[in-house]
PDB file of N, CA, C and O in Angstrom:
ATOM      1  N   UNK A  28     291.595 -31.178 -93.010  1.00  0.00           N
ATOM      2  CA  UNK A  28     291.584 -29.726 -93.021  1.00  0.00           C
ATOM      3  C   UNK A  28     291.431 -29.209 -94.452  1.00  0.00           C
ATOM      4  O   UNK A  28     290.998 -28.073 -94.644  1.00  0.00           O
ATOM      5  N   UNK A  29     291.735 -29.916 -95.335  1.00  0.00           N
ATOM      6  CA  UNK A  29     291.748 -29.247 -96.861  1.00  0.00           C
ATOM      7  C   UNK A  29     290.654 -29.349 -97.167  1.00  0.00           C
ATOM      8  O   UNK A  29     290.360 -28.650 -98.137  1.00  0.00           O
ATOM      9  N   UNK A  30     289.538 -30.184 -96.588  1.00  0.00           N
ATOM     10  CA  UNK A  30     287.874 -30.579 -97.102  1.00  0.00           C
ATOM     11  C   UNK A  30     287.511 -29.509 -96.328  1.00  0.00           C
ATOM     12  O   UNK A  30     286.825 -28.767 -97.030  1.00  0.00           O
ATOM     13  N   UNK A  31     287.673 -28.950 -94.921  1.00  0.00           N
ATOM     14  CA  UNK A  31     286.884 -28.335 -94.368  1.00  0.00           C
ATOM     15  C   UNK A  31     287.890 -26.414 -95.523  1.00  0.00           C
ATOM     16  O   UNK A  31     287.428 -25.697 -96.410  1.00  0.00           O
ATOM     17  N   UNK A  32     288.564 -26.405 -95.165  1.00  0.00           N
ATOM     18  CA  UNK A  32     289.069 -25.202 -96.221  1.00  0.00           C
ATOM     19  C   UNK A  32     288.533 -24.897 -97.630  1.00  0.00           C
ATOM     20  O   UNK A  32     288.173 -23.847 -98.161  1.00  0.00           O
ATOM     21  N   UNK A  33     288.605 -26.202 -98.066  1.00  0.00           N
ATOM     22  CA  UNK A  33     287.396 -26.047 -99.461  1.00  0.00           C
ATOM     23  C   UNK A  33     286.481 -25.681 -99.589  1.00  0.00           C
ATOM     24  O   UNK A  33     286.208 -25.042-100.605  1.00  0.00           O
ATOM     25  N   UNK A  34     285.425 -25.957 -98.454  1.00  0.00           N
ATOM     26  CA  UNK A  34     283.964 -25.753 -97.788  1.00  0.00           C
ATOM     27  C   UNK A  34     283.997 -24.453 -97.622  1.00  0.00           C
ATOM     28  O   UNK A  34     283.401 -23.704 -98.396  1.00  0.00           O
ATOM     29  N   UNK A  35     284.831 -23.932 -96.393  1.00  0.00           N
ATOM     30  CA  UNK A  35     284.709 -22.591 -96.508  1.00  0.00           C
ATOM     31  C   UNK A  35     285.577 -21.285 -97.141  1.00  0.00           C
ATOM     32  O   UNK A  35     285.750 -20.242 -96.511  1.00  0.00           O
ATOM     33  N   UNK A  36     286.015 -21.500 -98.305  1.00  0.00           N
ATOM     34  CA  UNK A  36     286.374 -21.255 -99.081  1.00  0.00           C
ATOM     35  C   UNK A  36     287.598 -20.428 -98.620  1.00  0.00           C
ATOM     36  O   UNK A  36     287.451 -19.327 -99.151  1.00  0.00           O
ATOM     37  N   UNK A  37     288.669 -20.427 -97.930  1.00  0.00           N
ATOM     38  CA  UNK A  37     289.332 -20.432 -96.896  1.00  0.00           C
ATOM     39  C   UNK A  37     290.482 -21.172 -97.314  1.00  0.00           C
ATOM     40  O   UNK A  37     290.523 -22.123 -98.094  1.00  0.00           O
ATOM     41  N   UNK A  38     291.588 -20.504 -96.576  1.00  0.00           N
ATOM     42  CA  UNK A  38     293.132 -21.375 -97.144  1.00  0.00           C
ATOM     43  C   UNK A  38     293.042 -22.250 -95.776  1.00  0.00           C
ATOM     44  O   UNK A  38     292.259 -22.006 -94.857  1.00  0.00           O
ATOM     45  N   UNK A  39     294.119 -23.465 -95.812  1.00  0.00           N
ATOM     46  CA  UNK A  39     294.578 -24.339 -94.605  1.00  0.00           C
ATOM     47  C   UNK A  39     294.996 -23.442 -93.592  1.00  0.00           C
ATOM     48  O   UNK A  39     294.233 -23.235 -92.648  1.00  0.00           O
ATOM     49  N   UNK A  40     296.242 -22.806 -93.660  1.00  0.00           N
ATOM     50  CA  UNK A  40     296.617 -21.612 -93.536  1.00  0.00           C
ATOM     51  C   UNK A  40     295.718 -20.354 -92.434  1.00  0.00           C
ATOM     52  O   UNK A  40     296.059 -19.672 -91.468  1.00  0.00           O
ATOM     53  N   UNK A  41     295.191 -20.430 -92.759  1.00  0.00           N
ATOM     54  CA  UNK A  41     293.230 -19.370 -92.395  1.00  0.00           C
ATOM     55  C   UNK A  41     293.209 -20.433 -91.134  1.00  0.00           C
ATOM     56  O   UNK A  41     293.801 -20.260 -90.069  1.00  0.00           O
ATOM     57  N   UNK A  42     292.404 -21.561 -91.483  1.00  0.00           N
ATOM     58  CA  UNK A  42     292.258 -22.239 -90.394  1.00  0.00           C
ATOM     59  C   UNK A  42     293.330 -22.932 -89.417  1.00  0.00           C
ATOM     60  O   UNK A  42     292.952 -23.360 -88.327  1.00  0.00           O
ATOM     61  N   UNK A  43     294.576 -23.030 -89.793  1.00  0.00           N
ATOM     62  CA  UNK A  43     295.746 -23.232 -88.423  1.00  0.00           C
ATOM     63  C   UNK A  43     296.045 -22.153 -87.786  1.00  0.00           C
ATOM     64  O   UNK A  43     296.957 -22.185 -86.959  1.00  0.00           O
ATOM     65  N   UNK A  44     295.284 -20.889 -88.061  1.00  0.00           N
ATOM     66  CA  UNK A  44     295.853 -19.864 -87.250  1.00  0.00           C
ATOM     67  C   UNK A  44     294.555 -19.558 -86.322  1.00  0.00           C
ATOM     68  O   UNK A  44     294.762 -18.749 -85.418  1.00  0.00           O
ATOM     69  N   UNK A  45     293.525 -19.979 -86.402  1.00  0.00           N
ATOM     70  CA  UNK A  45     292.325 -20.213 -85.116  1.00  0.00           C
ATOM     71  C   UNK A  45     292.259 -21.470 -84.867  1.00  0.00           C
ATOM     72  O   UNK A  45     292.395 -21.710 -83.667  1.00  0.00           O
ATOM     73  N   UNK A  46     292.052 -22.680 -85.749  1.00  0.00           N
ATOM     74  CA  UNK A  46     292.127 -23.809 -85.271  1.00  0.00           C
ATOM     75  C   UNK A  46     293.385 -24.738 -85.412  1.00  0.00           C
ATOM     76  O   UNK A  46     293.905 -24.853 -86.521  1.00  0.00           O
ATOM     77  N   UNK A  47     294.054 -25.620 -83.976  1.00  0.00           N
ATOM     78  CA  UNK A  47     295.510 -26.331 -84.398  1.00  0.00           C
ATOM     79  C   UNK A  47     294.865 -28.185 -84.852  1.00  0.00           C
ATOM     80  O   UNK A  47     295.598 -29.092 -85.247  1.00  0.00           O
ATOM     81  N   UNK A  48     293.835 -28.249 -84.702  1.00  0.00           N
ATOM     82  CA  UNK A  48     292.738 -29.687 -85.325  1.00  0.00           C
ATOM     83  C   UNK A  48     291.711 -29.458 -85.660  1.00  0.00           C
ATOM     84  O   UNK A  48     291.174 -28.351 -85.715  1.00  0.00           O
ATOM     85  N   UNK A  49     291.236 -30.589 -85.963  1.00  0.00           N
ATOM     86  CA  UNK A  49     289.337 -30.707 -86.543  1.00  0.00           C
ATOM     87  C   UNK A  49     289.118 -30.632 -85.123  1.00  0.00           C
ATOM     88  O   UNK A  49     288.403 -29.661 -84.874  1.00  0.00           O
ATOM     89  N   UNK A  50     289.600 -31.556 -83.636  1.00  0.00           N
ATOM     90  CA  UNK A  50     288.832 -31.718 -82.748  1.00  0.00           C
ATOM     91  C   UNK A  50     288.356 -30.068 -82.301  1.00  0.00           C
ATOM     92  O   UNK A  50     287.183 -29.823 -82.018  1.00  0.00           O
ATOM     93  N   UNK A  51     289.176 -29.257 -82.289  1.00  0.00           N
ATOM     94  CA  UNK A  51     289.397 -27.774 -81.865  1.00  0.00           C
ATOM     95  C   UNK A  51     287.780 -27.030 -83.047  1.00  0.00           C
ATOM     96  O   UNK A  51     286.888 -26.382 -82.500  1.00  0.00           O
ATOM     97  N   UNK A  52     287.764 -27.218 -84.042  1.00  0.00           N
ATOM     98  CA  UNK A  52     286.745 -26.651 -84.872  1.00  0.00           C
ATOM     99  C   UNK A  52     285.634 -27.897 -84.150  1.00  0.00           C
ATOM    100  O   UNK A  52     285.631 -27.425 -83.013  1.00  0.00           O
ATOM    101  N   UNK A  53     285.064 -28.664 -84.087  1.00  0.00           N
ATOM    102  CA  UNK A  53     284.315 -29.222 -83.686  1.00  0.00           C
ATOM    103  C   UNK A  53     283.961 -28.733 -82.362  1.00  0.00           C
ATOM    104  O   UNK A  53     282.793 -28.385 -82.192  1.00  0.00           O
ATOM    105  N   UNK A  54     284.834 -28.647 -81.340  1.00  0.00           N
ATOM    106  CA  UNK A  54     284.329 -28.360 -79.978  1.00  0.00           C
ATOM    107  C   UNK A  54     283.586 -26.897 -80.244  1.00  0.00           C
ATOM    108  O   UNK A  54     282.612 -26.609 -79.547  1.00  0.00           O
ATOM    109  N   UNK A  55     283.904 -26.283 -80.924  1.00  0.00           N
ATOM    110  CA  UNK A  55     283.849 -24.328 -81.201  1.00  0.00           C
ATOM    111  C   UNK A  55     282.206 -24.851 -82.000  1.00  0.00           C
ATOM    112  O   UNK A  55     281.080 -24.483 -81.663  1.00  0.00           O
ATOM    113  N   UNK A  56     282.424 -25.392 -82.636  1.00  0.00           N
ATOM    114  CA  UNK A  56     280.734 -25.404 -83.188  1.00  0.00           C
ATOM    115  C   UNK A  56     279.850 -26.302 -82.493  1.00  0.00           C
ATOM    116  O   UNK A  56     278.650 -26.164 -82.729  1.00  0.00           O
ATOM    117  N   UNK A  57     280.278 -27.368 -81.524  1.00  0.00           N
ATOM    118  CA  UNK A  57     279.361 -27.908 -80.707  1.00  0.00           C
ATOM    119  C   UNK A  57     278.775 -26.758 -79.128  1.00  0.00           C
ATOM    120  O   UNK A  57     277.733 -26.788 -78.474  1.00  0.00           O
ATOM    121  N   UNK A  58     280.102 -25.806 -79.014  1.00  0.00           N
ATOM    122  CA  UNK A  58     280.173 -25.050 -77.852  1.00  0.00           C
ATOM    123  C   UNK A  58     278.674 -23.961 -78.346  1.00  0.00           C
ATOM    124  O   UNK A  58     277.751 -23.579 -77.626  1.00  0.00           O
ATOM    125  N   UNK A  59     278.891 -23.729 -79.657  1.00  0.00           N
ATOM    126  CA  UNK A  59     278.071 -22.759 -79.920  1.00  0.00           C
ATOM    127  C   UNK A  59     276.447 -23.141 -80.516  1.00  0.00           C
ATOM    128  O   UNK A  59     275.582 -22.393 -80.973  1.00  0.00           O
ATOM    129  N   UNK A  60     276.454 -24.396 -80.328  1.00  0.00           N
ATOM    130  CA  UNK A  60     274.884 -25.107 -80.794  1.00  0.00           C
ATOM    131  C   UNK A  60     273.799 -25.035 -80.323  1.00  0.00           C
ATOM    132  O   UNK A  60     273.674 -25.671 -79.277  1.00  0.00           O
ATOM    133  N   UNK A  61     272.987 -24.538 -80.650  1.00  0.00           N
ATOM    134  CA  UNK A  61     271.927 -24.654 -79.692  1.00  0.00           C
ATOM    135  C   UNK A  61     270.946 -25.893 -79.841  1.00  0.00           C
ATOM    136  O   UNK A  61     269.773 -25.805 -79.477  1.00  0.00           O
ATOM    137  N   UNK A  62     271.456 -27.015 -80.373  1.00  0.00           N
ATOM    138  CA  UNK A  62     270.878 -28.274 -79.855  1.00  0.00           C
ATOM    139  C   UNK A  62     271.805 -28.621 -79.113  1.00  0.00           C
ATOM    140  O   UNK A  62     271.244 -29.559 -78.546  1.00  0.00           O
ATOM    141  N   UNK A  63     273.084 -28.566 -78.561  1.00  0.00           N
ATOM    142  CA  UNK A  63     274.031 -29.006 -77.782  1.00  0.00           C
ATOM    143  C   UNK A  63     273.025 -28.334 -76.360  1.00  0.00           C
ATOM    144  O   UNK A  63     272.491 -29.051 -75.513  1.00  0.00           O
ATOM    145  N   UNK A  64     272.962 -26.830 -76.395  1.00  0.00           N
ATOM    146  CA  UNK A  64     272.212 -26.098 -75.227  1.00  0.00           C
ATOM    147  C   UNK A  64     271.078 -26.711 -74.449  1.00  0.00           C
ATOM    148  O   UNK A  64     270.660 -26.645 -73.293  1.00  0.00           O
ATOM    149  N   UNK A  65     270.711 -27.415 -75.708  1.00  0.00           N
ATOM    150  CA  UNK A  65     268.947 -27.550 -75.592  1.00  0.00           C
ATOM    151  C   UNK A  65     269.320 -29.015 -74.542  1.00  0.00           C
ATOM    152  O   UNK A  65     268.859 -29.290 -73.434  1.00  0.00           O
ATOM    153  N   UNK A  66     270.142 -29.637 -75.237  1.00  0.00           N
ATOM    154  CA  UNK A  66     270.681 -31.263 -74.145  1.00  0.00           C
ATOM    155  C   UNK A  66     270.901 -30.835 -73.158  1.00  0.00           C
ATOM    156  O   UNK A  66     270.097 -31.081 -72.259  1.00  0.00           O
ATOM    157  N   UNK A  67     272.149 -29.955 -72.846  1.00  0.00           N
ATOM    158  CA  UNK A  67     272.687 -29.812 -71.404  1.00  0.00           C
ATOM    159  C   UNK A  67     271.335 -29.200 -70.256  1.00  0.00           C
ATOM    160  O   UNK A  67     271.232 -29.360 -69.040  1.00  0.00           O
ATOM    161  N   UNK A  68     270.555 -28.573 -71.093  1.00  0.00           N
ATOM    162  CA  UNK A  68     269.523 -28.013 -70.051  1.00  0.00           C
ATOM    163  C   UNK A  68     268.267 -28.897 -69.617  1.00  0.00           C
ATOM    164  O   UNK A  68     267.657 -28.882 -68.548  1.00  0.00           O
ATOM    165  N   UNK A  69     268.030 -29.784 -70.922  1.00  0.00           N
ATOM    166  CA  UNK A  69     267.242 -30.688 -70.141  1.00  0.00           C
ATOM    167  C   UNK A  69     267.934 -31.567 -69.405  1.00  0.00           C
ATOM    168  O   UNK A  69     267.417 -31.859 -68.327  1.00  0.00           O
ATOM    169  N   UNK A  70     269.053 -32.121 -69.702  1.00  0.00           N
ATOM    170  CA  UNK A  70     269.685 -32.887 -68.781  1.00  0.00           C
ATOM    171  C   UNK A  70     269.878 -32.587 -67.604  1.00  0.00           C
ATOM    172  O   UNK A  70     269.964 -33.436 -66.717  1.00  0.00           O
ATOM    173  N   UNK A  71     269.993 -31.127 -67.378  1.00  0.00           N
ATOM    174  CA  UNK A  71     270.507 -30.557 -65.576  1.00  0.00           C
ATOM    175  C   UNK A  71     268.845 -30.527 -65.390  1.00  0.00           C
ATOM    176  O   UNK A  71     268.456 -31.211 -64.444  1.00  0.00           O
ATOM    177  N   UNK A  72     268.066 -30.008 -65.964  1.00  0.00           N
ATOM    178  CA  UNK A  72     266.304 -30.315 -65.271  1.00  0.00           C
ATOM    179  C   UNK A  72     265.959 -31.276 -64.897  1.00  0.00           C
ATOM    180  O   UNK A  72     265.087 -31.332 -64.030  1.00  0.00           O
ATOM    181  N   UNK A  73     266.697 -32.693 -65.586  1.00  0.00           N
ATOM    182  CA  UNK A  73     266.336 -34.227 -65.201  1.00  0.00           C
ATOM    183  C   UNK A  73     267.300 -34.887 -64.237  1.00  0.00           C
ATOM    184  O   UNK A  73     267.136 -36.010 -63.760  1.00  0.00           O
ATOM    185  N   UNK A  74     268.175 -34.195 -64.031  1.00  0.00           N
ATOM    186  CA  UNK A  74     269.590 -34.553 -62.824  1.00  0.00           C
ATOM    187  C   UNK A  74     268.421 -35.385 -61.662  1.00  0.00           C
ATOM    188  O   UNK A  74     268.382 -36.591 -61.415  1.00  0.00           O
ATOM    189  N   UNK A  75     267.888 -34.720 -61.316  1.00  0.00           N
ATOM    190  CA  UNK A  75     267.255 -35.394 -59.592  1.00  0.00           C
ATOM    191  C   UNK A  75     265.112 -35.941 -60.702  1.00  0.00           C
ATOM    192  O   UNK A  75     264.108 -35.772 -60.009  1.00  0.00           O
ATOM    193  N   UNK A  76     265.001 -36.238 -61.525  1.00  0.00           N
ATOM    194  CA  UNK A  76     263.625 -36.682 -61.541  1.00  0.00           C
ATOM    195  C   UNK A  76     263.825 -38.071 -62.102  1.00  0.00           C
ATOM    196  O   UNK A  76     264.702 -38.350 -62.919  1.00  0.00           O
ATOM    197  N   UNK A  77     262.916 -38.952 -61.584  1.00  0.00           N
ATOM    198  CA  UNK A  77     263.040 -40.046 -61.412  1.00  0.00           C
ATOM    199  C   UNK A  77     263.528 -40.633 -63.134  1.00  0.00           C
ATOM    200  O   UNK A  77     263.340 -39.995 -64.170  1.00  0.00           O
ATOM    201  N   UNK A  78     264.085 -41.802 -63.034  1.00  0.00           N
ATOM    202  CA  UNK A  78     264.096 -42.625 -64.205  1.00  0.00           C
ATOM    203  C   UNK A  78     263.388 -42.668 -65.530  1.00  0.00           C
ATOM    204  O   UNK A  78     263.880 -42.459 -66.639  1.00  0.00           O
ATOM    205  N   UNK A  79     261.842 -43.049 -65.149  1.00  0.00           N
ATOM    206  CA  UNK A  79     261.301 -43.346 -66.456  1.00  0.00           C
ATOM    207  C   UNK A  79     260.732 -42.188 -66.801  1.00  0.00           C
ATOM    208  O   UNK A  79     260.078 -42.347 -67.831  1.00  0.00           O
ATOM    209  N   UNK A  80     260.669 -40.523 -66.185  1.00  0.00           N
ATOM    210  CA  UNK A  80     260.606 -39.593 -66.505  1.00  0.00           C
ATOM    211  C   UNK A  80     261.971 -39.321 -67.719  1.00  0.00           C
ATOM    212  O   UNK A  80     261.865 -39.039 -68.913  1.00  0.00           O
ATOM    213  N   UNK A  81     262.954 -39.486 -67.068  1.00  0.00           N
ATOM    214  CA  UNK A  81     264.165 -38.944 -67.910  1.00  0.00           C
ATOM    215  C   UNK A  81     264.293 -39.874 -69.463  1.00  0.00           C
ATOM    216  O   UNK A  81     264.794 -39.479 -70.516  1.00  0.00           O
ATOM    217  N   UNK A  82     263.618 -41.295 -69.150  1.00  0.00           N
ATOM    218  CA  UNK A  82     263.916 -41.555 -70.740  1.00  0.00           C
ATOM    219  C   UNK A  82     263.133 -41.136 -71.273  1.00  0.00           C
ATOM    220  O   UNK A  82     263.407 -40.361 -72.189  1.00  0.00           O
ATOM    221  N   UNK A  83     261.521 -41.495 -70.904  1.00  0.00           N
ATOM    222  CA  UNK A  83     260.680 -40.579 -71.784  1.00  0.00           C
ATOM    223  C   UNK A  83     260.565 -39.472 -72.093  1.00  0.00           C
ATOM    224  O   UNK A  83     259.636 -39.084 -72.802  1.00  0.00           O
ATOM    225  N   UNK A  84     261.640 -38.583 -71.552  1.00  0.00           N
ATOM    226  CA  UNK A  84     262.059 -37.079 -71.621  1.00  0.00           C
ATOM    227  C   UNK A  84     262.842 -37.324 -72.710  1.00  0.00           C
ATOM    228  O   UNK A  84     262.601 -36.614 -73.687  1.00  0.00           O
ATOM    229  N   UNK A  85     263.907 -38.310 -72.838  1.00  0.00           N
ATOM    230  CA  UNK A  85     264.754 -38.645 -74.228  1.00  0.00           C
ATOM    231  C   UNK A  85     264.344 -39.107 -74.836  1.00  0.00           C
ATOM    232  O   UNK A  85     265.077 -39.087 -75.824  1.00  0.00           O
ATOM    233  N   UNK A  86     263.467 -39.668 -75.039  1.00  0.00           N
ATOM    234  CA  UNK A  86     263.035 -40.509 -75.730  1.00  0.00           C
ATOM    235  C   UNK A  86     262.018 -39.023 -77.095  1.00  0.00           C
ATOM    236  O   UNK A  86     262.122 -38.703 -78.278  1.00  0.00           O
ATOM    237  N   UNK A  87     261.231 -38.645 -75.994  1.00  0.00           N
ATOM    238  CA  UNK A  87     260.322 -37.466 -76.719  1.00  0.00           C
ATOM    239  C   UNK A  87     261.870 -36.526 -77.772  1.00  0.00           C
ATOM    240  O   UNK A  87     262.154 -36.346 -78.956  1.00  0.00           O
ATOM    241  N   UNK A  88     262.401 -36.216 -76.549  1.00  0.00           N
ATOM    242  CA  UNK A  88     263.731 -35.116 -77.250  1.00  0.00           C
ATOM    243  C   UNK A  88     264.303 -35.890 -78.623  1.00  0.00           C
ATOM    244  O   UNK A  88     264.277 -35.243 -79.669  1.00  0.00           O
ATOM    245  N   UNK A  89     264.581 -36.627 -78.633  1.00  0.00           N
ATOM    246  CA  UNK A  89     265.105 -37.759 -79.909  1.00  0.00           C
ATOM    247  C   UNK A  89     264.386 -37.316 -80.981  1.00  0.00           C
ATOM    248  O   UNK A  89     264.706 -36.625 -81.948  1.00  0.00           O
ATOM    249  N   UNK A  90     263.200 -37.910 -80.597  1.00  0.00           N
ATOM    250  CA  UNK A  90     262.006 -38.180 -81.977  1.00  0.00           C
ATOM    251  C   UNK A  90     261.953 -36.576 -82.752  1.00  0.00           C
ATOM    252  O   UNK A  90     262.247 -36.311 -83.917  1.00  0.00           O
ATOM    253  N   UNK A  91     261.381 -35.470 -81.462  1.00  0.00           N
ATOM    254  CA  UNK A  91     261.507 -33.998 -81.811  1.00  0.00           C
ATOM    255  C   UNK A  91     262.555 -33.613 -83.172  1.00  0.00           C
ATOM    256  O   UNK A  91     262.313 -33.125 -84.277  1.00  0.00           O
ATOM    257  N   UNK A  92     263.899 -34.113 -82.471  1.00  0.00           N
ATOM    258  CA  UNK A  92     264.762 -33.662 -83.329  1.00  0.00           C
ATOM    259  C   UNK A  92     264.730 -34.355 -84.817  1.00  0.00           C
ATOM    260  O   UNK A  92     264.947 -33.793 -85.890  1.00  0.00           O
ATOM    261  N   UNK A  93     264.377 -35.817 -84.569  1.00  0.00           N
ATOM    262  CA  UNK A  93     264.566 -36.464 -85.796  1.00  0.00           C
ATOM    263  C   UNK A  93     263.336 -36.149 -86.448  1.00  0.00           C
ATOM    264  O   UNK A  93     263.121 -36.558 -87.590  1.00  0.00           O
TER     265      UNK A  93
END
């Protein structure tokens, strides 16, 4: 917590009174990602299409990002 307080220039203090862990700040910025978005939605589009659609669907999504 003192690395992430440093960062945002912010007391410990500041951040135990919205966040009680790192896991708690992590979920809040993964909740709000829009590459987190971008997964969950292709993933529910690929729920029912066959197999080697869905890796080469990950496979493409991977590379994109990297």
């Amino acid at each position: 917590m003192d690395d992430i307080a440093l960062e945002l220039e912010a007391t410990k203090g500041l951040l135990y009174y919205h966040f009680k862990t790192k896991e708690e700040i992590l979920s809040a910025i993964l909740k709000n990602s829009p590459v987190i978005a971008a997964l969950e939605s292709t993933l529910r589009r690929l729920d029912n299409a066959p197999f080697l659609e869905g890796v080469r669907t990950a496979v493409h999504g991977a590379l994109t990002v990297l």
